Short mmCIF file of C-alpha atoms in Angstrom, two decimals:
data_model
loop_
_atom_site.label_atom_id
_atom_site.label_comp_id
_atom_site.label_asym_id
_atom_site.label_seq_id
_atom_site.Cartn_x
_atom_site.Cartn_y
_atom_site.Cartn_z
CA MET A 1 -0.03 0.01 0.04
CA TYR A 2 2.78 2.44 1.12
CA GLY A 3 4.81 1.56 -1.99
CA ARG A 4 2.18 2.60 -4.52
CA LEU A 5 1.60 5.86 -2.78
CA LEU A 6 5.04 7.01 -1.86
CA LEU A 7 7.27 5.19 -4.51
CA PRO A 8 6.71 7.74 -7.36
CA GLU A 9 7.34 10.65 -5.07
CA LEU A 10 10.53 8.96 -3.98
CA ARG A 11 11.76 8.37 -7.48
CA VAL A 12 11.20 12.08 -8.38
CA MET A 13 13.36 13.16 -5.25
CA LEU A 14 16.07 10.60 -6.49
CA ASP A 15 15.99 12.14 -10.13
CA GLU A 16 16.25 15.68 -8.76
CA GLY A 17 18.97 14.88 -6.22
CA ASP A 18 16.82 16.19 -3.37
CA HIS A 19 18.91 14.86 -0.46
CA ALA A 20 17.08 16.86 2.22
CA GLY A 21 13.79 15.63 0.94
CA ILE A 22 14.89 11.96 0.98
CA LYS A 23 16.30 12.43 4.41
CA GLU A 24 12.98 13.85 5.57
CA PHE A 25 11.13 10.92 3.86
CA CYS A 26 13.25 8.33 5.67
CA ASP A 27 12.95 10.17 9.06
CA ALA A 28 9.04 10.60 8.67
CA LEU A 29 8.32 6.77 8.32
CA TYR A 30 8.88 3.87 10.55
CA PRO A 31 12.11 2.05 9.39
CA ALA A 32 10.05 -1.17 8.60
CA VAL A 33 7.77 0.94 6.23
CA THR A 34 10.76 2.78 4.63
CA ALA A 35 12.40 -0.71 3.94
CA GLU A 36 9.08 -2.00 2.36
CA ILE A 37 9.16 0.70 0.07
CA LEU A 38 12.79 0.41 -0.84
CA ALA A 39 12.40 -3.17 -1.79
CA GLU A 40 10.85 -2.00 -4.92
CA LEU A 41 14.19 -0.21 -5.89
CA ASP A 42 17.49 -1.63 -7.31
CA SER A 43 20.59 -1.84 -5.02
CA GLN A 44 22.03 1.44 -6.26
CA GLU A 45 19.05 3.34 -5.70
CA VAL A 46 18.44 1.88 -2.20
CA TRP A 47 21.84 2.98 -1.21
CA ARG A 48 21.35 6.35 -2.66
CA VAL A 49 18.21 6.76 -0.36
CA ILE A 50 19.72 5.42 2.87
CA SER A 51 23.03 7.31 2.32
CA CYS A 52 21.11 10.55 2.91
CA CYS A 53 20.40 9.62 6.46
CA GLU A 54 22.60 9.48 9.58
CA PRO A 55 24.50 6.27 10.08
CA GLU A 56 22.07 5.06 13.02
CA LYS A 57 19.17 5.64 10.69
CA GLN A 58 20.79 3.79 7.82
CA ALA A 59 21.30 0.60 10.05
CA GLU A 60 17.69 0.86 11.37
CA ILE A 61 16.33 0.76 7.62
CA PHE A 62 18.99 -1.57 6.37
CA GLN A 63 18.11 -4.25 8.88
CA PHE A 64 14.52 -4.53 7.77
CA LEU A 65 15.44 -5.21 4.07
CA PRO A 66 15.40 -8.91 2.97
CA LEU A 67 18.83 -10.63 3.40
CA PRO A 68 19.22 -11.38 -0.29
CA GLN A 69 18.73 -7.48 -1.01
CA GLN A 70 21.21 -6.69 1.91
CA ILE A 71 23.85 -8.73 0.24
CA GLU A 72 23.03 -7.19 -3.19
CA ILE A 73 23.51 -3.70 -1.61
CA VAL A 74 26.67 -4.59 0.15
CA ALA A 75 28.33 -5.47 -3.22
CA VAL A 76 27.83 -1.73 -4.46
CA ILE A 77 28.96 0.04 -1.22
CA ASN A 78 32.62 1.32 -0.72
CA ARG A 79 34.35 -0.22 2.26
CA ALA A 80 34.35 2.81 4.51
CA PRO A 81 30.75 3.52 4.49
CA LEU A 82 29.99 -0.14 4.49
CA SER A 83 32.03 -0.59 7.79
CA ARG A 84 30.23 2.30 9.40
CA LEU A 85 26.85 0.78 8.50
CA ILE A 86 27.75 -2.71 9.84
CA GLU A 87 29.05 -1.18 13.13
CA GLU A 88 25.70 0.55 13.64
CA MET A 89 23.59 -2.84 13.10
CA ALA A 90 22.33 -4.91 15.93
CA PRO A 91 25.00 -7.71 16.83
CA ASP A 92 22.70 -10.54 15.78
CA ASP A 93 21.59 -8.87 12.43
CA ARG A 94 25.08 -8.14 11.35
CA VAL A 95 26.25 -11.63 12.09
CA ASP A 96 23.35 -12.89 9.88
CA LEU A 97 24.66 -10.57 7.02
CA LEU A 98 28.35 -11.43 7.57
CA SER A 99 27.86 -15.06 7.59
CA ARG A 100 26.35 -14.83 4.03
CA MET A 101 29.09 -12.73 2.70
CA ASP A 102 32.49 -13.84 1.19
CA GLU A 103 35.28 -14.53 3.82
CA GLU A 104 37.68 -12.22 2.05
CA HIS A 105 35.20 -9.44 1.84
CA VAL A 106 34.55 -9.85 5.55
CA GLU A 107 38.20 -9.88 6.46
CA GLU A 108 38.70 -6.72 4.31
CA LEU A 109 35.92 -4.73 6.40
CA LEU A 110 36.91 -5.74 9.85
CA PRO A 111 40.15 -3.70 10.12
CA LEU A 112 38.01 -0.72 9.38
CA MET A 113 35.92 -1.24 12.51
CA ALA A 114 36.52 -0.41 16.09
CA GLN A 115 38.37 -3.10 18.11
CA ALA A 116 35.35 -3.77 20.36
CA GLU A 117 33.10 -4.33 17.46
CA ARG A 118 35.59 -6.47 15.57
CA SER A 119 36.05 -8.78 18.67
CA ASP A 120 32.23 -9.02 19.03
CA ILE A 121 31.77 -9.99 15.50
CA ARG A 122 34.54 -12.50 15.44
CA LYS A 123 33.02 -14.22 18.62
CA LEU A 124 29.56 -14.37 17.30
CA LEU A 125 30.74 -15.69 13.88
CA SER A 126 32.56 -18.46 15.75
CA TYR A 127 29.34 -20.18 17.13
CA PRO A 128 27.74 -22.89 15.28
CA GLU A 129 24.94 -21.95 12.81
CA ASP A 130 21.39 -22.26 14.32
CA SER A 131 22.80 -22.23 17.84
CA ALA A 132 21.97 -19.66 20.65
CA GLY A 133 25.25 -18.01 20.16
CA ALA A 134 24.62 -17.37 16.53
CA ILE A 135 21.27 -15.54 17.24
CA MET A 136 22.10 -13.62 20.47
CA THR A 137 22.84 -9.98 20.92
CA THR A 138 25.56 -8.73 23.13
CA GLU A 139 23.73 -5.55 23.74
CA TYR A 140 22.34 -5.95 27.22
CA ALA A 141 22.24 -4.27 30.57
CA SER A 142 24.12 -5.87 33.47
CA LEU A 143 24.96 -4.71 36.99
CA PRO A 144 27.13 -5.85 39.94
CA GLU A 145 25.45 -7.04 43.17
CA ASN A 146 27.10 -5.01 45.82
CA ILE A 147 25.41 -1.55 44.89
CA THR A 148 22.39 0.19 45.98
CA VAL A 149 19.16 0.81 43.93
CA ALA A 150 20.17 4.45 43.32
CA GLN A 151 23.58 3.45 41.99
CA ALA A 152 22.05 0.74 39.93
CA LEU A 153 19.78 3.28 38.19
CA GLU A 154 22.65 5.50 37.39
CA LYS A 155 24.62 2.73 35.77
CA LEU A 156 21.50 1.64 33.93
CA ARG A 157 21.06 5.31 32.43
CA GLN A 158 24.61 4.97 31.09
CA GLN A 159 24.00 1.41 29.56
CA ALA A 160 20.45 2.10 28.20
CA PRO A 161 21.37 3.88 24.95
CA ASP A 162 23.51 0.74 23.93
CA SER A 163 21.17 -2.03 25.18
CA GLU A 164 18.64 -3.72 23.00
CA ILE A 165 16.12 -3.91 26.14
CA ILE A 166 16.39 -2.65 29.74
CA SER A 167 13.26 -4.30 30.98
CA TYR A 168 15.50 -7.16 32.42
CA ILE A 169 18.71 -6.39 34.09
CA TYR A 170 21.34 -9.13 34.55
CA VAL A 171 23.19 -9.33 37.72
CA VAL A 172 26.91 -10.61 37.33
CA ASP A 173 29.90 -11.07 39.56
CA GLU A 174 33.38 -9.97 38.72
CA GLY A 175 33.97 -12.88 36.54
CA ARG A 176 30.74 -12.09 34.62
CA ARG A 177 29.13 -15.19 35.98
CA LEU A 178 25.33 -14.80 36.11
CA GLN A 179 24.01 -14.37 39.60
CA GLY A 180 20.43 -13.30 39.06
CA ILE A 181 17.96 -11.06 37.41
CA VAL A 182 16.25 -7.70 38.25
CA SER A 183 13.15 -6.17 36.54
CA LEU A 184 13.33 -2.50 35.66
CA ARG A 185 9.88 -2.38 37.48
CA ASP A 186 11.39 -3.50 40.66
CA LEU A 187 14.08 -0.98 40.51
CA ILE A 188 11.84 1.92 39.86
CA LEU A 189 9.50 0.85 42.92
CA ALA A 190 12.45 0.23 45.20
CA ARG A 191 13.85 2.76 47.71
CA PRO A 192 17.05 4.41 46.40
CA ALA A 193 19.06 3.42 49.36
CA ARG A 194 18.07 -0.38 49.28
CA PRO A 195 20.57 -2.86 48.42
CA LEU A 196 20.30 -4.28 44.94
CA SER A 197 20.91 -7.73 46.44
CA GLU A 198 17.62 -7.75 48.13
CA LEU A 199 15.91 -7.43 44.77
CA ILE A 200 17.67 -10.03 42.77
CA ASN A 201 15.76 -13.13 41.50
CA ARG A 202 18.35 -15.81 41.70
CA ASP A 203 16.05 -18.51 40.18
CA VAL A 204 17.22 -17.65 36.57
CA ILE A 205 16.15 -19.63 33.61
CA SER A 206 18.93 -19.48 31.01
CA VAL A 207 20.03 -21.34 28.04
CA ARG A 208 23.48 -22.50 26.92
CA VAL A 209 25.52 -20.85 24.10
CA ASP A 210 25.42 -24.19 22.22
CA ASP A 211 21.84 -24.87 22.58
CA ASP A 212 19.61 -25.24 19.38
CA GLN A 213 17.89 -21.99 18.40
CA GLU A 214 14.44 -23.76 18.12
CA TYR A 215 14.99 -24.92 21.87
CA VAL A 216 15.79 -21.29 22.70
CA ALA A 217 12.65 -20.01 21.05
CA GLN A 218 10.41 -22.52 22.86
CA GLN A 219 11.88 -21.67 26.09
CA LEU A 220 11.03 -17.92 25.45
CA ALA A 221 7.46 -18.99 24.58
CA ARG A 222 6.98 -21.27 27.40
CA PHE A 223 7.92 -18.75 30.10
CA ASP A 224 6.53 -15.75 28.26
CA PHE A 225 9.92 -13.90 28.43
CA VAL A 226 10.82 -10.71 26.53
CA ALA A 227 14.53 -12.03 26.64
CA ILE A 228 16.44 -15.08 27.85
CA PRO A 229 20.11 -14.94 28.92
CA VAL A 230 22.66 -16.94 27.16
CA VAL A 231 25.67 -18.49 29.28
CA ASP A 232 28.72 -20.47 28.46
CA ASN A 233 30.12 -23.52 30.18
CA GLN A 234 31.42 -21.33 33.21
CA ASN A 235 27.98 -19.84 33.62
CA GLN A 236 29.34 -16.52 32.29
CA LEU A 237 26.79 -14.20 30.71
CA VAL A 238 27.72 -13.88 27.03
CA GLY A 239 24.48 -12.39 25.54
CA ILE A 240 20.67 -12.48 25.36
CA VAL A 241 18.20 -13.76 22.82
CA THR A 242 15.14 -11.53 22.52
CA HIS A 243 11.44 -12.11 21.77
CA ASP A 244 11.72 -10.78 18.20
CA ASP A 245 14.43 -13.27 17.39
CA ALA A 246 12.27 -16.07 18.79
CA ILE A 247 9.43 -14.96 16.45
CA ASP A 248 11.71 -15.20 13.54
CA ILE A 249 13.18 -18.56 14.58
CA MET A 250 9.70 -20.06 14.94
CA GLN A 251 8.72 -18.74 11.56
CA GLU A 252 11.83 -20.05 10.08
CA GLU A 253 11.50 -23.56 11.84
CA ALA A 254 7.84 -23.75 10.83
CA THR A 255 8.71 -22.89 7.15
CA GLU A 256 11.39 -25.52 7.10
CA ASP A 257 9.14 -28.27 8.35
CA THR A 258 6.34 -27.30 5.80
CA TYR A 259 8.99 -27.48 3.04
CA ARG A 260 10.23 -30.86 4.28
CA LEU A 261 6.61 -32.30 4.69
CA ALA A 262 6.10 -31.47 1.10
CA ALA A 263 9.37 -33.17 0.11
CA VAL A 264 11.30 -29.91 -0.83
CA GLU A 265 14.62 -29.13 0.69
CA PRO A 266 14.37 -25.80 2.75
CA LEU A 267 15.22 -22.66 0.93
CA GLU A 268 17.27 -20.02 2.45
CA ASP A 269 15.46 -17.04 1.04
CA SER A 270 11.93 -16.48 -0.07
CA TYR A 271 10.66 -18.23 -3.04
CA LEU A 272 10.43 -15.31 -5.18
CA SER A 273 13.87 -14.23 -4.53
CA THR A 274 15.41 -17.79 -5.16
CA SER A 275 16.86 -18.52 -8.39
CA LEU A 276 15.21 -21.16 -10.83
CA MET A 277 18.36 -23.32 -10.65
CA THR A 278 18.20 -23.34 -6.77
CA VAL A 279 14.65 -24.39 -6.68
CA ILE A 280 15.17 -27.14 -9.06
CA ARG A 281 18.16 -28.42 -6.96
CA LYS A 282 16.14 -28.25 -3.80
CA ARG A 283 13.27 -30.30 -5.46
CA ILE A 284 14.85 -32.67 -7.77
CA GLY A 285 16.52 -34.88 -5.09
CA TRP A 286 13.31 -35.84 -3.53
CA LEU A 287 11.39 -36.17 -6.87
CA ILE A 288 14.09 -38.86 -8.07
CA PHE A 289 14.00 -40.59 -4.63
CA LEU A 290 10.20 -40.85 -4.70
CA LEU A 291 10.41 -42.60 -8.17
CA VAL A 292 11.92 -45.61 -6.27
CA PRO A 293 8.74 -46.53 -4.22
CA SER A 294 6.72 -45.76 -7.31
CA PHE A 295 8.58 -48.37 -9.28
CA LEU A 296 8.13 -50.90 -6.41
CA ALA A 297 4.21 -50.15 -6.60
CA ALA A 298 4.47 -50.99 -10.20
CA LYS A 299 6.31 -54.33 -9.41
CA VAL A 300 3.48 -55.30 -6.80
CA LEU A 301 0.88 -54.73 -9.47
CA GLU A 302 2.90 -56.88 -11.85
CA HIS A 303 3.21 -59.45 -9.06
CA TYR A 304 -0.65 -59.59 -8.80
CA GLU A 305 -1.38 -59.40 -12.46
CA GLY A 306 -2.96 -62.68 -12.53
CA VAL A 307 -5.23 -61.84 -9.84
CA SER A 308 -6.36 -58.65 -11.40
CA ASP A 309 -6.72 -60.35 -14.73
CA LYS A 310 -9.11 -62.96 -13.15
CA PHE A 311 -11.12 -60.32 -11.15
CA GLU A 312 -11.13 -57.24 -13.38
CA TRP A 313 -13.31 -55.30 -11.00
CA LEU A 314 -10.43 -55.03 -8.52
CA VAL A 315 -8.64 -52.47 -10.61
CA LEU A 316 -11.63 -50.16 -10.34
CA PHE A 317 -11.09 -49.71 -6.81
CA ILE A 318 -7.33 -49.28 -6.54
CA PRO A 319 -7.54 -45.51 -6.52
CA LEU A 320 -10.01 -45.51 -3.59
CA ILE A 321 -7.68 -47.87 -1.58
CA LEU A 322 -4.58 -45.93 -2.15
CA ALA A 323 -6.07 -42.54 -1.64
CA SER A 324 -7.71 -43.61 1.78
CA GLY A 325 -4.44 -45.04 3.23
CA GLY A 326 -2.15 -42.19 1.79
CA ASN A 327 -4.43 -39.38 2.99
CA ALA A 328 -4.72 -41.05 6.43
CA GLY A 329 -1.04 -41.59 6.73
CA SER A 330 -0.23 -37.97 5.71
CA GLN A 331 -2.64 -36.53 8.34
CA SER A 332 -1.04 -38.58 11.14
CA ALA A 333 2.42 -37.69 10.00
CA THR A 334 1.50 -33.94 9.90
CA LEU A 335 -0.09 -34.08 13.40
CA ILE A 336 2.79 -35.98 15.00
CA ILE A 337 5.58 -33.99 13.61
CA ARG A 338 3.75 -30.68 14.49
CA ALA A 339 3.27 -32.05 18.13
CA MET A 340 7.02 -32.95 18.27
CA ALA A 341 7.97 -29.59 16.91
CA LEU A 342 5.89 -27.63 19.67
CA GLU A 343 7.10 -30.00 22.43
CA SER A 344 10.79 -30.58 22.27
CA ASN A 345 11.10 -32.54 25.60
CA ILE A 346 8.42 -35.23 24.85
CA GLN A 347 9.09 -38.20 27.14
CA ARG A 348 8.98 -41.82 26.30
CA ASP A 349 5.59 -42.36 28.11
CA GLU A 350 4.07 -39.51 26.15
CA LEU A 351 5.31 -40.90 22.82
CA ASN A 352 3.70 -44.23 23.82
CA ALA A 353 0.52 -42.38 24.57
CA LEU A 354 0.58 -40.85 21.11
CA LEU A 355 1.09 -44.12 19.54
CA ARG A 356 -1.76 -45.69 21.46
CA LYS A 357 -3.97 -42.54 20.54
CA GLU A 358 -3.05 -43.02 16.71
CA PHE A 359 -3.80 -46.67 16.89
CA LYS A 360 -7.35 -45.94 18.41
CA LEU A 361 -7.87 -43.34 15.67
CA GLY A 362 -6.80 -46.03 13.00
CA LEU A 363 -9.58 -48.27 14.31
CA LEU A 364 -12.28 -45.62 14.49
CA LEU A 365 -11.39 -43.79 11.23
CA GLY A 366 -10.80 -47.06 9.35
CA GLY A 367 -13.89 -48.60 10.50
CA PHE A 368 -15.97 -45.42 9.67
CA LEU A 369 -14.39 -45.27 6.15
CA SER A 370 -14.72 -48.84 5.50
CA VAL A 371 -18.46 -48.67 6.26
CA ILE A 372 -18.85 -45.93 3.81
CA SER A 373 -16.61 -47.58 1.19
CA PHE A 374 -18.60 -51.00 1.63
CA PHE A 375 -22.09 -49.20 0.72
CA ILE A 376 -20.59 -47.20 -2.08
CA SER A 377 -18.91 -50.20 -3.77
CA TRP A 378 -22.09 -52.31 -3.18
CA ALA A 379 -24.12 -49.58 -4.84
CA PHE A 380 -21.47 -49.55 -7.62
CA THR A 381 -20.92 -53.24 -8.28
CA ALA A 382 -24.39 -54.76 -6.68
CA GLU A 383 -21.99 -57.47 -5.47
CA LEU A 384 -21.93 -58.24 -1.81
CA ILE A 385 -18.56 -60.17 -1.88
CA GLN A 386 -16.78 -57.40 -3.95
CA ALA A 387 -18.13 -54.65 -1.54
CA SER A 388 -16.80 -56.75 1.34
CA VAL A 389 -13.30 -56.91 -0.22
CA VAL A 390 -13.15 -53.02 -0.78
CA GLY A 391 -14.62 -52.28 2.71
CA LEU A 392 -12.27 -54.65 4.72
CA SER A 393 -9.20 -53.51 2.51
CA VAL A 394 -10.04 -49.88 3.26
CA PHE A 395 -10.18 -50.60 7.02
CA LEU A 396 -6.83 -52.32 7.03
CA VAL A 397 -5.12 -49.71 4.78
CA VAL A 398 -6.29 -46.79 6.79
CA LEU A 399 -5.20 -48.48 10.01
CA MET A 400 -1.83 -49.23 8.37
CA GLY A 401 -1.47 -45.73 6.99
CA ILE A 402 -2.24 -44.00 10.25
CA SER A 403 0.20 -46.28 11.96
CA ALA A 404 2.90 -45.71 9.62
CA GLY A 405 2.32 -41.99 9.51
CA GLY A 406 2.61 -41.82 13.52
CA THR A 407 5.52 -44.28 13.89
CA LEU A 408 8.00 -43.24 11.14
CA PRO A 409 8.43 -39.65 12.40
CA MET A 410 8.84 -41.02 15.85
CA GLY A 411 11.40 -43.41 14.55
CA PHE A 412 13.45 -40.66 12.87
CA ARG A 413 13.30 -38.49 16.20
CA ARG A 414 14.61 -41.51 18.10
CA LEU A 415 17.59 -41.77 15.59
CA GLY A 416 18.51 -38.17 16.29
CA MET A 417 17.19 -36.97 12.87
CA ASP A 418 14.49 -34.32 11.94
CA PRO A 419 11.02 -36.05 12.01
CA ALA A 420 10.00 -33.60 9.26
CA LEU A 421 12.17 -35.58 6.84
CA MET A 422 9.61 -38.16 6.80
CA SER A 423 7.59 -36.22 4.19
CA ASN A 424 3.98 -36.56 3.28
CA PRO A 425 4.84 -37.73 -0.45
CA PHE A 426 7.12 -40.48 1.09
CA ILE A 427 4.49 -41.61 3.53
CA THR A 428 2.00 -41.75 0.72
CA ALA A 429 4.38 -43.70 -1.49
CA LEU A 430 5.15 -46.29 1.13
CA VAL A 431 1.37 -46.65 2.10
CA ASP A 432 0.76 -47.13 -1.72
CA ILE A 433 2.97 -50.21 -1.64
CA LEU A 434 1.75 -51.81 1.45
CA GLY A 435 -1.94 -50.99 0.59
CA LEU A 436 -1.76 -52.79 -2.92
CA ILE A 437 -0.35 -55.80 -1.17
CA ILE A 438 -3.18 -55.68 1.62
CA TYR A 439 -5.83 -55.07 -1.13
CA PHE A 440 -4.82 -58.05 -3.33
CA GLN A 441 -4.22 -60.34 -0.33
CA VAL A 442 -7.87 -59.46 1.04
CA ALA A 443 -9.30 -60.15 -2.51
CA MET A 444 -7.37 -63.47 -2.64
CA TYR A 445 -8.63 -64.60 0.78
CA ILE A 446 -12.30 -63.57 0.27
CA VAL A 447 -12.77 -64.29 -3.30
CA GLY A 448 -10.44 -67.25 -3.49
#
């Protein structure tokens, strides 16, 4: 909406070289809105716009641009202004950018930055990808324990401009080991002469620097935190992860699970900004792999060719049998994978309860669908025996599909693998093979 209204005006200012107007344009809008409008421009034009602003404002707008566009813009900026821009960015955002840039380019930029910023960047880049250390920010407020409330507020005023949030203040000892936490609300309400140690909540919930980012986001959501402290092996406070990062992580993880459920390797960037060859590479592997169970299903049909030739009506109901089992299996796989994604610490007894629940669902849903299939096939063929074959086959195939859709993701989890790798197309292909075997075996047993 903003783009259609304001983009023509911005282009006019660019053509006229109206730097003051462009600066006023950027200052008047929220940085996210400005970035949304700038996404319609090419890299050179975007830099011409944000270069009219102060470095701090440049970083605020730049951080809201899509990461692929950030990388394109970086390629057209000279080293000196680029180093200033990166210095002004939030630590977690600049690490996201630098991790996608060429190492040579990064090494050229680092000497142009202040020593403190340089050390911070090297430390954050050293943490494993998708870990708490890789997504945390080092801009937080911390206080020593042996001071009064008045002294704490004075120190907090000094730290606030460089802190991402000050609603939580972390109390550390001389070795930066985390001792507790104090809320800003408690500090404001306390008497100025009161010792800070009397306000400290020492029951601190924290995460380790090498914890997986999904676990960190779940902890933030579980306890309704605005931020959560990150500590190392010696319990030294090294950073915090904020709620806005948790939202990004959950969206990213949910997107990855959605891709994998559809048998597509996760894309690093949005679909529209991903090149055609990258999309092909992300999809072709699974498509080739899924040819294997399809050929196996063809071999099953070949094996029972004599039965299908003798009882030609069996072929008419193959789509019904396969669709029933495949759909039921995909439903179960989706529900189980989502349950495990939301609850990272599911215990064995809870997994067993899930399996029992899925088995009961298989019996109930299979029975319900088998009755419907029985009457439909009876009306279709007017043969009671043929309808019985279809009805019993649907019951067994649905039960098998739900069982497979529930147990296979759990098996992947037990092996330490991502349950979402057990994609719906794979579940469907597997159920197709087993469903054909069940269908023809039931027919041979009932019809003879």
